[in-house]
Amino acid sequence: MTQGYPTGKNAGSERTPAFGVPRQRTERTLPEPSATAGATAVADGPPAAKRPGRDRYLDLLRTIALVRVVVYHLFGWAWLTVVFPSMGVMFALAGSLMARSLKRPPLGVIRDRVRRLLPPLWLFGAVVLTLMFAGGWNPLDDPDHGGTLGVVELLNYVVPLGAPPFPWDIGSKSGLLENTWAVQAAGVLWYLRAYLWFVIASPLLLWAFRRAPWVTLFAPLALTAVVGTGVVSIPGETGNAVSDFAVYGSCWVLGFAHQEGVLARIPRYAAVSCSVLVMAFGLWWASGHLGPDGWDLNDIPLAQAAWSFGFVVILLQYSPSWRELPRGLARWDRLITLSNNRAVTIYLWHNLLIMATVPIIDLAYGLPFMENESATAALDSSYMLWMFVLVWPLIAAMILATGWIEDIAAKRKPRLWPDGRKSKARRAK
């Protein structure tokens, strides 16, 4: 089973066709989802003005964002970018957490955030690079990565300040994994790069926000109108990083506004009305700048920035700040707790696991009853559905196998399945 991957410049994108990846923006553009987060989607806490404890509403948003990233990367449905802009939501939640944490000395906060991010990345990078090298890839001989420069760029698997190198084609289409697997596996790392730069910039951004909140909030949107529309073109990975920062910068600062109580002081009717206008502008702009995948907002930076901004404002304006999930959602409590405790693991590995479903499902074609043409046709027609069904137990297995490294990175006792069940049992006693 093979897929075609469109090309085209797409900074800050999460677009891919079925079982694709967030587009890793380079001189040769890939298709991009979490799709963390993600990435790194680190669990957020509640606003400072509220009672201490986890805000289950924000936890719910993060879980929805992660699930949407997985579904989007599997099916490649463009409309999902409109229904729920996951990356904007995850950056906003991470920004809220960062603002709360910056009540402590900034250098210590940055060190803690980086420490939580890097060990899971190191494990992921070690596995992916081992597979690449075993497949015959040599960065010195890779024309897309400049020889020796490509070797230096390998350091981005250690600290994701830039884009990591990877082969655009490795193995064969008839191999165990599709021949673009390295592109898809490494493509998710754009989010970690953007997250890291937001973390590093947060002390300055928060300082600016407290002194000029509206300028700081809308400046990234203005920057997107310049660098995301071609008015000013910045080449290479520098341009991609600037575009990412611009497209999602206002969402990150909205996290500040939520944490600092600024959004709560704006009348809801005014916030929602203005947000709808901004979102309408985003859709209007998208209608005149449709990419190769139509209404996929990941191909249209200014539309993505405007739509994500308005969407996040509305979500945070209506934030109920639950300490416990309401009755209708309580059945999902353990899943939401688990996904928040393992958000980095889910985001990093989900694309590789989506691809891993293919050789597993292909084994079914060798079963005796599959010699029947109708049985083969039935599997062909339901192939994507089986991928969707199978990827979740694979993600669960990866959580068990590698998720504990998130606890070590956070200086917690390692846990295999942190779904909150034991904590609730202790509180019940």
Tab-separated table of C-alpha atoms in Angstrom:
chain	number	residue	atom	x	y	z
A	1	MET	CA	0.000	0.000	0.000
A	2	THR	CA	1.619	3.234	-1.046
A	3	GLN	CA	0.693	6.870	-0.874
A	4	GLY	CA	1.634	9.887	-2.937
A	5	TYR	CA	2.955	12.989	-1.224
A	6	PRO	CA	2.370	16.420	-2.717
A	7	THR	CA	5.073	19.023	-2.599
A	8	GLY	CA	4.980	22.754	-2.035
A	9	LYS	CA	6.189	25.294	0.499
A	10	ASN	CA	4.320	24.833	3.747
A	11	ALA	CA	5.879	26.299	6.861
A	12	GLY	CA	4.285	25.466	10.178
A	13	SER	CA	2.108	22.792	8.632
A	14	GLU	CA	0.768	19.534	9.916
A	15	ARG	CA	-0.575	18.353	6.569
A	16	THR	CA	-0.105	14.868	5.161
A	17	PRO	CA	-2.127	12.478	3.131
A	18	ALA	CA	-3.251	9.223	4.706
A	19	PHE	CA	-0.771	8.059	7.322
A	20	GLY	CA	1.356	11.132	6.594
A	21	VAL	CA	3.247	13.608	8.761
A	22	PRO	CA	3.409	17.242	9.648
A	23	ARG	CA	5.226	18.737	6.695
A	24	GLN	CA	8.839	19.251	7.597
A	25	ARG	CA	9.518	22.529	5.899
A	26	THR	CA	12.762	22.435	3.954
A	27	GLU	CA	13.877	23.438	0.502
A	28	ARG	CA	12.060	20.322	-0.676
A	29	THR	CA	8.744	20.520	1.084
A	30	LEU	CA	7.071	17.537	2.604
A	31	PRO	CA	3.565	16.932	3.389
A	32	GLU	CA	2.806	17.748	8.011
A	33	PRO	CA	-0.574	17.211	12.240
A	34	SER	CA	-0.320	16.099	16.224
A	35	ALA	CA	0.203	16.041	15.939
A	36	THR	CA	1.787	17.665	20.693
A	37	ALA	CA	2.045	17.244	21.941
A	38	GLY	CA	1.715	18.003	22.118
A	39	ALA	CA	4.618	17.940	21.907
A	40	THR	CA	5.376	18.683	23.118
A	41	ALA	CA	2.169	18.900	24.768
A	42	VAL	CA	3.201	19.119	28.410
A	43	ALA	CA	0.331	18.942	30.883
A	44	ASP	CA	-0.899	22.395	31.879
A	45	GLY	CA	-2.129	23.622	35.207
A	46	PRO	CA	-4.948	26.014	36.110
A	47	PRO	CA	-4.809	29.821	36.122
A	48	ALA	CA	-3.120	31.361	39.141
A	49	ALA	CA	-6.240	33.139	40.321
A	50	LYS	CA	-8.117	29.871	40.683
A	51	ARG	CA	-7.900	27.133	43.249
A	52	PRO	CA	-4.820	24.917	42.865
A	53	GLY	CA	-5.182	21.610	41.089
A	54	ARG	CA	-5.442	20.318	37.567
A	55	ASP	CA	-7.858	22.006	35.221
A	56	ARG	CA	-9.667	19.082	33.649
A	57	TYR	CA	-11.156	21.255	30.925
A	58	LEU	CA	-7.663	22.051	29.642
A	59	ASP	CA	-6.744	18.377	29.994
A	60	LEU	CA	-9.778	17.485	27.878
A	61	LEU	CA	-8.735	19.969	25.173
A	62	ARG	CA	-5.264	18.471	25.036
A	63	THR	CA	-6.648	14.953	24.671
A	64	ILE	CA	-8.973	16.038	21.853
A	65	ALA	CA	-6.044	17.758	20.141
A	66	LEU	CA	-3.888	14.625	20.318
A	67	VAL	CA	-6.633	12.345	19.029
A	68	ARG	CA	-7.335	14.775	16.198
A	69	VAL	CA	-3.635	14.793	15.239
A	70	VAL	CA	-3.586	10.993	14.994
A	71	VAL	CA	-6.820	10.871	12.981
A	72	TYR	CA	-5.641	13.625	10.667
A	73	HIS	CA	-2.312	11.945	9.980
A	74	LEU	CA	-4.055	8.692	9.242
A	75	PHE	CA	-6.883	9.849	6.983
A	76	GLY	CA	-5.536	13.210	5.788
A	77	TRP	CA	-8.962	14.868	5.963
A	78	ALA	CA	-8.458	18.579	5.244
A	79	TRP	CA	-11.680	19.605	6.997
A	80	LEU	CA	-10.237	18.542	10.350
A	81	THR	CA	-7.972	21.598	10.282
A	82	VAL	CA	-11.101	23.743	10.373
A	83	VAL	CA	-13.161	21.654	12.793
A	84	PHE	CA	-10.402	21.616	15.434
A	85	PRO	CA	-7.044	23.391	14.917
A	86	SER	CA	-5.039	21.114	17.189
A	87	MET	CA	-1.663	22.784	16.913
A	88	GLY	CA	-2.987	26.210	17.857
A	89	VAL	CA	-4.801	24.693	20.837
A	90	MET	CA	-1.719	22.824	22.034
A	91	PHE	CA	0.495	25.903	21.760
A	92	ALA	CA	-2.062	27.932	23.718
A	93	LEU	CA	-2.247	25.342	26.496
A	94	ALA	CA	1.542	25.171	26.688
A	95	GLY	CA	1.721	28.976	26.796
A	96	SER	CA	-0.697	29.050	29.715
A	97	LEU	CA	1.427	26.571	31.635
A	98	MET	CA	4.586	28.513	30.840
A	99	ALA	CA	3.085	31.762	32.132
A	100	ARG	CA	2.116	30.083	35.384
A	101	SER	CA	5.570	28.559	35.777
A	102	LEU	CA	7.318	31.899	35.214
A	103	LYS	CA	6.397	32.983	38.712
A	104	ARG	CA	9.676	31.215	39.420
A	105	PRO	CA	13.103	32.347	38.129
A	106	PRO	CA	13.041	32.182	34.295
A	107	LEU	CA	16.279	30.250	33.798
A	108	GLY	CA	15.098	27.504	36.126
A	109	VAL	CA	11.741	27.286	34.340
A	110	ILE	CA	13.386	27.041	30.928
A	111	ARG	CA	15.759	24.378	32.215
A	112	ASP	CA	12.834	22.358	33.601
A	113	ARG	CA	10.853	22.588	30.370
A	114	VAL	CA	13.847	21.604	28.249
A	115	ARG	CA	14.652	18.723	30.585
A	116	ARG	CA	11.113	17.364	30.213
A	117	LEU	CA	11.352	17.583	26.448
A	118	LEU	CA	14.765	16.145	25.651
A	119	PRO	CA	14.918	12.571	27.107
A	120	PRO	CA	11.826	11.408	25.155
A	121	LEU	CA	13.331	13.003	22.041
A	122	TRP	CA	16.678	11.263	22.624
A	123	LEU	CA	15.017	7.859	22.804
A	124	PHE	CA	12.964	8.551	19.696
A	125	GLY	CA	15.994	9.879	17.831
A	126	ALA	CA	18.114	6.897	18.803
A	127	VAL	CA	15.538	4.476	17.383
A	128	VAL	CA	14.872	6.455	14.198
A	129	LEU	CA	18.550	7.130	13.450
A	130	THR	CA	19.436	3.483	14.059
A	131	LEU	CA	16.801	2.437	11.527
A	132	MET	CA	18.010	5.037	9.034
A	133	PHE	CA	21.649	4.007	9.301
A	134	ALA	CA	20.691	0.327	9.160
A	135	GLY	CA	18.786	1.112	5.971
A	136	GLY	CA	21.963	2.437	4.370
A	137	TRP	CA	21.559	6.193	4.853
A	138	ASN	CA	24.783	8.201	5.061
A	139	PRO	CA	24.290	11.934	5.766
A	140	LEU	CA	27.717	12.672	4.235
A	141	ASP	CA	26.462	11.355	0.901
A	142	ASP	CA	22.995	12.903	1.119
A	143	PRO	CA	22.745	15.724	-1.465
A	144	ASP	CA	19.786	17.273	0.355
A	145	HIS	CA	21.754	17.954	3.530
A	146	GLY	CA	25.051	19.387	2.369
A	147	GLY	CA	27.478	16.627	3.319
A	148	THR	CA	29.346	17.643	6.470
A	149	LEU	CA	26.611	20.130	7.329
A	150	GLY	CA	24.186	17.232	7.398
A	151	VAL	CA	26.293	15.547	10.063
A	152	VAL	CA	26.260	18.727	12.140
A	153	GLU	CA	22.497	18.916	11.701
A	154	LEU	CA	22.217	15.534	13.424
A	155	LEU	CA	22.617	17.511	16.648
A	156	ASN	CA	19.011	18.578	16.168
A	157	TYR	CA	18.062	15.072	17.300
A	158	VAL	CA	19.746	16.008	20.585
A	159	VAL	CA	18.493	19.602	20.968
A	160	PRO	CA	15.829	20.526	18.364
A	161	LEU	CA	16.929	24.071	17.601
A	162	GLY	CA	16.629	23.418	13.873
A	163	ALA	CA	15.320	20.816	11.441
A	164	PRO	CA	16.862	17.342	11.749
A	165	PRO	CA	18.192	15.694	8.586
A	166	PHE	CA	16.651	12.524	7.160
A	167	PRO	CA	16.618	10.668	3.845
A	168	TRP	CA	13.764	11.498	1.511
A	169	ASP	CA	13.743	7.985	0.165
A	170	ILE	CA	14.986	4.928	2.013
A	171	GLY	CA	14.429	1.266	1.291
A	172	SER	CA	11.814	0.411	-1.299
A	173	LYS	CA	8.075	0.664	-1.724
A	174	SER	CA	7.840	-3.093	-1.373
A	175	GLY	CA	9.869	-3.092	1.851
A	176	LEU	CA	8.649	-3.628	5.397
A	177	LEU	CA	7.903	0.087	5.698
A	178	GLU	CA	6.908	2.482	2.934
A	179	ASN	CA	9.972	4.136	1.386
A	180	THR	CA	9.109	7.587	2.791
A	181	TRP	CA	8.935	6.340	6.371
A	182	ALA	CA	11.914	8.447	7.503
A	183	VAL	CA	10.269	11.618	6.171
A	184	GLN	CA	7.123	10.790	8.054
A	185	ALA	CA	8.825	9.721	11.274
A	186	ALA	CA	11.075	12.793	11.548
A	187	GLY	CA	8.504	15.241	10.227
A	188	VAL	CA	6.747	15.570	13.587
A	189	LEU	CA	9.854	17.168	15.080
A	190	TRP	CA	8.991	20.606	13.670
A	191	TYR	CA	6.596	20.981	16.610
A	192	LEU	CA	9.320	20.321	19.156
A	193	ARG	CA	11.518	22.927	17.491
A	194	ALA	CA	8.749	25.526	17.638
A	195	TYR	CA	7.895	24.597	21.228
A	196	LEU	CA	11.527	24.926	22.298
A	197	TRP	CA	11.860	28.378	20.751
A	198	PHE	CA	8.614	29.508	22.389
A	199	VAL	CA	9.893	28.286	25.751
A	200	ILE	CA	13.182	30.144	25.327
A	201	ALA	CA	11.381	33.323	24.236
A	202	SER	CA	8.675	33.169	26.927
A	203	PRO	CA	10.346	35.322	29.619
A	204	LEU	CA	10.723	38.151	27.101
A	205	LEU	CA	7.267	37.569	25.609
A	206	LEU	CA	5.614	37.580	29.039
A	207	TRP	CA	7.491	40.751	30.003
A	208	ALA	CA	6.266	42.393	26.795
A	209	PHE	CA	2.718	41.091	27.293
A	210	ARG	CA	2.450	42.589	30.768
A	211	ARG	CA	3.523	45.994	29.457
A	212	ALA	CA	1.808	46.036	26.058
A	213	PRO	CA	-0.663	43.141	25.992
A	214	TRP	CA	-2.508	43.971	22.775
A	215	VAL	CA	0.621	44.705	20.769
A	216	THR	CA	2.249	41.479	21.965
A	217	LEU	CA	-0.912	39.486	21.266
A	218	PHE	CA	-1.456	40.682	17.712
A	219	ALA	CA	2.166	41.129	16.607
A	220	PRO	CA	2.523	37.465	15.507
A	221	LEU	CA	-0.590	37.794	13.339
A	222	ALA	CA	0.903	40.880	11.718
A	223	LEU	CA	4.184	39.015	11.213
A	224	THR	CA	2.274	36.148	9.585
A	225	ALA	CA	0.707	38.626	7.163
A	226	VAL	CA	4.237	39.539	6.103
A	227	VAL	CA	6.189	36.259	6.094
A	228	GLY	CA	3.272	33.871	5.557
A	229	THR	CA	1.925	35.500	2.423
A	230	GLY	CA	5.110	35.982	0.423
A	231	VAL	CA	5.390	39.740	0.996
A	232	VAL	CA	8.772	38.966	2.569
A	233	SER	CA	10.416	35.652	1.825
A	234	ILE	CA	13.015	34.227	4.223
A	235	PRO	CA	14.766	31.238	2.656
A	236	GLY	CA	15.575	27.864	4.169
A	237	GLU	CA	14.943	26.657	7.679
A	238	THR	CA	15.269	30.150	9.115
A	239	GLY	CA	12.198	31.142	7.148
A	240	ASN	CA	10.361	28.016	8.247
A	241	ALA	CA	11.133	28.670	11.916
A	242	VAL	CA	10.044	32.308	11.659
A	243	SER	CA	6.831	31.267	9.915
A	244	ASP	CA	6.067	28.682	12.625
A	245	PHE	CA	6.719	31.267	15.319
A	246	ALA	CA	4.456	33.790	13.611
A	247	VAL	CA	1.565	31.438	12.792
A	248	TYR	CA	1.254	30.063	16.321
A	249	GLY	CA	2.744	32.945	18.307
A	250	SER	CA	-0.592	34.590	19.042
A	251	CYS	CA	-1.968	31.271	20.316
A	252	TRP	CA	0.998	30.960	22.684
A	253	VAL	CA	0.423	34.516	23.942
A	254	LEU	CA	-3.300	33.743	24.324
A	255	GLY	CA	-2.152	31.160	26.865
A	256	PHE	CA	-0.521	34.046	28.743
A	257	ALA	CA	-3.739	36.062	28.521
A	258	HIS	CA	-5.731	33.150	29.916
A	259	GLN	CA	-3.297	32.538	32.750
A	260	GLU	CA	-2.987	36.229	33.650
A	261	GLY	CA	-6.763	36.689	33.696
A	262	VAL	CA	-6.784	39.153	30.803
A	263	LEU	CA	-9.309	37.154	28.768
A	264	ALA	CA	-11.615	36.874	31.756
A	265	ARG	CA	-11.816	40.688	31.980
A	266	ILE	CA	-13.082	41.015	28.402
A	267	PRO	CA	-16.885	40.788	28.050
A	268	ARG	CA	-17.691	37.456	26.510
A	269	TYR	CA	-19.884	38.924	23.788
A	270	ALA	CA	-17.051	41.209	22.703
A	271	ALA	CA	-14.416	38.468	22.719
A	272	VAL	CA	-16.600	36.012	20.813
A	273	SER	CA	-17.807	38.597	18.298
A	274	CYS	CA	-14.287	39.775	17.496
A	275	SER	CA	-13.051	36.179	17.308
A	276	VAL	CA	-15.767	35.276	14.821
A	277	LEU	CA	-14.709	38.203	12.653
A	278	VAL	CA	-11.060	37.108	12.764
A	279	MET	CA	-12.052	33.531	11.926
A	280	ALA	CA	-14.263	34.739	9.091
A	281	PHE	CA	-11.302	36.668	7.714
A	282	GLY	CA	-9.231	33.480	7.914
A	283	LEU	CA	-11.787	31.523	5.904
A	284	TRP	CA	-12.143	34.358	3.405
A	285	TRP	CA	-8.396	34.447	2.902
A	286	ALA	CA	-8.281	30.671	2.571
A	287	SER	CA	-10.998	30.723	-0.092
A	288	GLY	CA	-8.753	32.769	-2.353
A	289	HIS	CA	-5.515	30.885	-1.577
A	290	LEU	CA	-6.508	27.222	-1.587
A	291	GLY	CA	-3.566	24.860	-1.687
A	292	PRO	CA	-3.207	21.475	-3.381
A	293	ASP	CA	-5.440	19.932	-0.720
A	294	GLY	CA	-8.193	22.495	-0.894
A	295	TRP	CA	-9.340	23.800	2.464
A	296	ASP	CA	-6.454	22.376	4.444
A	297	LEU	CA	-5.452	25.401	6.517
A	298	ASN	CA	-1.957	24.012	7.031
A	299	ASP	CA	-1.209	25.025	3.453
A	300	ILE	CA	-2.380	28.619	4.102
A	301	PRO	CA	-0.377	30.235	6.948
A	302	LEU	CA	-2.401	33.440	7.361
A	303	ALA	CA	-5.690	31.526	7.351
A	304	GLN	CA	-4.288	29.040	9.845
A	305	ALA	CA	-3.098	31.825	12.150
A	306	ALA	CA	-6.397	33.747	12.035
A	307	TRP	CA	-8.646	30.694	12.399
A	308	SER	CA	-6.569	29.179	15.223
A	309	PHE	CA	-6.455	32.504	17.062
A	310	GLY	CA	-10.225	33.013	17.026
A	311	PHE	CA	-10.910	29.370	17.826
A	312	VAL	CA	-8.597	29.423	20.851
A	313	VAL	CA	-10.092	32.683	22.170
A	314	ILE	CA	-13.561	31.119	22.172
A	315	LEU	CA	-12.348	27.912	23.828
A	316	LEU	CA	-10.594	29.836	26.585
A	317	GLN	CA	-13.433	32.355	27.039
A	318	TYR	CA	-15.814	29.527	27.806
A	319	SER	CA	-13.264	27.693	29.961
A	320	PRO	CA	-15.257	26.219	32.876
A	321	SER	CA	-12.121	25.262	34.875
A	322	TRP	CA	-13.328	21.833	35.957
A	323	ARG	CA	-11.633	20.191	38.921
A	324	GLU	CA	-13.531	17.030	38.053
A	325	LEU	CA	-14.984	16.067	34.700
A	326	PRO	CA	-18.774	16.456	34.517
A	327	ARG	CA	-20.892	13.344	34.663
A	328	GLY	CA	-21.232	12.946	30.906
A	329	LEU	CA	-17.457	12.951	30.439
A	330	ALA	CA	-16.428	11.108	33.606
A	331	ARG	CA	-16.205	7.798	31.749
A	332	TRP	CA	-13.229	9.213	29.839
A	333	ASP	CA	-11.410	10.402	32.953
A	334	ARG	CA	-8.688	7.743	32.961
A	335	LEU	CA	-8.045	8.082	29.227
A	336	ILE	CA	-7.734	11.868	29.551
A	337	THR	CA	-5.355	11.515	32.489
A	338	LEU	CA	-3.240	8.972	30.630
A	339	SER	CA	-3.017	11.020	27.430
A	340	ASN	CA	-1.959	14.123	29.347
A	341	ASN	CA	0.699	12.223	31.267
A	342	ARG	CA	2.030	10.686	28.046
A	343	ALA	CA	1.383	13.487	25.539
A	344	VAL	CA	5.006	13.674	24.379
A	345	THR	CA	5.215	9.919	23.846
A	346	ILE	CA	1.961	9.838	21.870
A	347	TYR	CA	2.959	12.751	19.682
A	348	LEU	CA	6.491	11.582	18.939
A	349	TRP	CA	5.650	7.993	18.043
A	350	HIS	CA	2.179	8.086	16.509
A	351	ASN	CA	3.289	8.599	12.887
A	352	LEU	CA	5.760	5.736	12.976
A	353	LEU	CA	3.105	3.532	14.575
A	354	ILE	CA	0.556	4.467	11.904
A	355	MET	CA	3.015	3.199	9.300
A	356	ALA	CA	3.686	0.075	11.362
A	357	THR	CA	0.046	-0.938	11.003
A	358	VAL	CA	0.549	-1.528	7.264
A	359	PRO	CA	2.828	-4.617	7.386
A	360	ILE	CA	0.716	-6.007	10.220
A	361	ILE	CA	-2.533	-5.711	8.275
A	362	ASP	CA	-0.831	-7.033	5.143
A	363	LEU	CA	-0.280	-10.321	6.980
A	364	ALA	CA	-4.034	-10.881	6.733
A	365	TYR	CA	-3.756	-11.265	2.951
A	366	GLY	CA	-1.861	-14.501	3.538
A	367	LEU	CA	-4.651	-16.149	5.534
A	368	PRO	CA	-6.304	-19.143	3.830
A	369	PHE	CA	-9.776	-17.620	3.601
A	370	MET	CA	-8.340	-14.512	1.906
A	371	GLU	CA	-7.944	-16.476	-1.319
A	372	ASN	CA	-11.569	-15.586	-1.866
A	373	GLU	CA	-11.814	-12.462	-4.057
A	374	SER	CA	-14.696	-11.023	-2.033
A	375	ALA	CA	-12.680	-11.320	1.198
A	376	THR	CA	-9.714	-9.574	-0.418
A	377	ALA	CA	-11.967	-6.830	-1.749
A	378	ALA	CA	-13.514	-6.386	1.701
A	379	LEU	CA	-10.088	-5.916	3.283
A	380	ASP	CA	-9.035	-3.524	0.537
A	381	SER	CA	-12.107	-1.354	1.071
A	382	SER	CA	-11.736	-1.312	4.871
A	383	TYR	CA	-7.927	-1.008	4.979
A	384	MET	CA	-7.861	2.508	6.422
A	385	LEU	CA	-10.434	1.580	9.042
A	386	TRP	CA	-8.263	-1.339	10.164
A	387	MET	CA	-5.291	1.017	10.386
A	388	PHE	CA	-7.349	3.277	12.643
A	389	VAL	CA	-8.368	0.354	14.847
A	390	LEU	CA	-4.856	-1.077	15.095
A	391	VAL	CA	-2.898	2.112	15.762
A	392	TRP	CA	-4.403	2.614	19.231
A	393	PRO	CA	-3.162	-0.672	20.750
A	394	LEU	CA	0.231	0.078	19.178
A	395	ILE	CA	0.224	3.487	20.863
A	396	ALA	CA	-0.730	1.795	24.137
A	397	ALA	CA	2.168	-0.631	23.730
A	398	MET	CA	4.559	2.268	23.085
A	399	ILE	CA	3.301	4.034	26.211
A	400	LEU	CA	4.097	0.912	28.225
A	401	ALA	CA	7.482	0.461	26.563
A	402	THR	CA	8.810	4.023	26.531
A	403	GLY	CA	6.395	6.367	28.312
A	404	TRP	CA	8.157	6.033	31.649
A	405	ILE	CA	10.983	8.200	30.302
A	406	GLU	CA	8.619	11.183	30.609
A	407	ASP	CA	8.478	10.546	34.355
A	408	ILE	CA	12.239	10.367	34.621
A	409	ALA	CA	12.526	13.605	32.641
A	410	ALA	CA	10.084	15.249	35.085
A	411	LYS	CA	11.937	13.792	38.092
A	412	ARG	CA	8.990	11.607	39.026
A	413	LYS	CA	8.849	7.945	39.944
A	414	PRO	CA	8.525	5.946	36.683
A	415	ARG	CA	5.013	4.679	35.976
A	416	LEU	CA	3.891	2.234	33.317
A	417	TRP	CA	0.283	3.329	32.926
A	418	PRO	CA	-0.392	6.682	34.662
A	419	ASP	CA	-4.147	6.933	34.215
A	420	GLY	CA	-4.810	8.307	37.707
A	421	ARG	CA	-6.492	5.167	39.037
A	422	LYS	CA	-4.055	4.655	41.930
A	423	SER	CA	-4.160	8.331	42.875
A	424	LYS	CA	-7.939	8.238	43.100
A	425	ALA	CA	-7.791	5.042	45.145
A	426	ARG	CA	-5.432	6.714	47.626
A	427	ARG	CA	-7.711	9.766	47.915
A	428	ALA	CA	-10.691	7.481	48.487
A	429	LYS	CA	-8.952	5.982	51.502
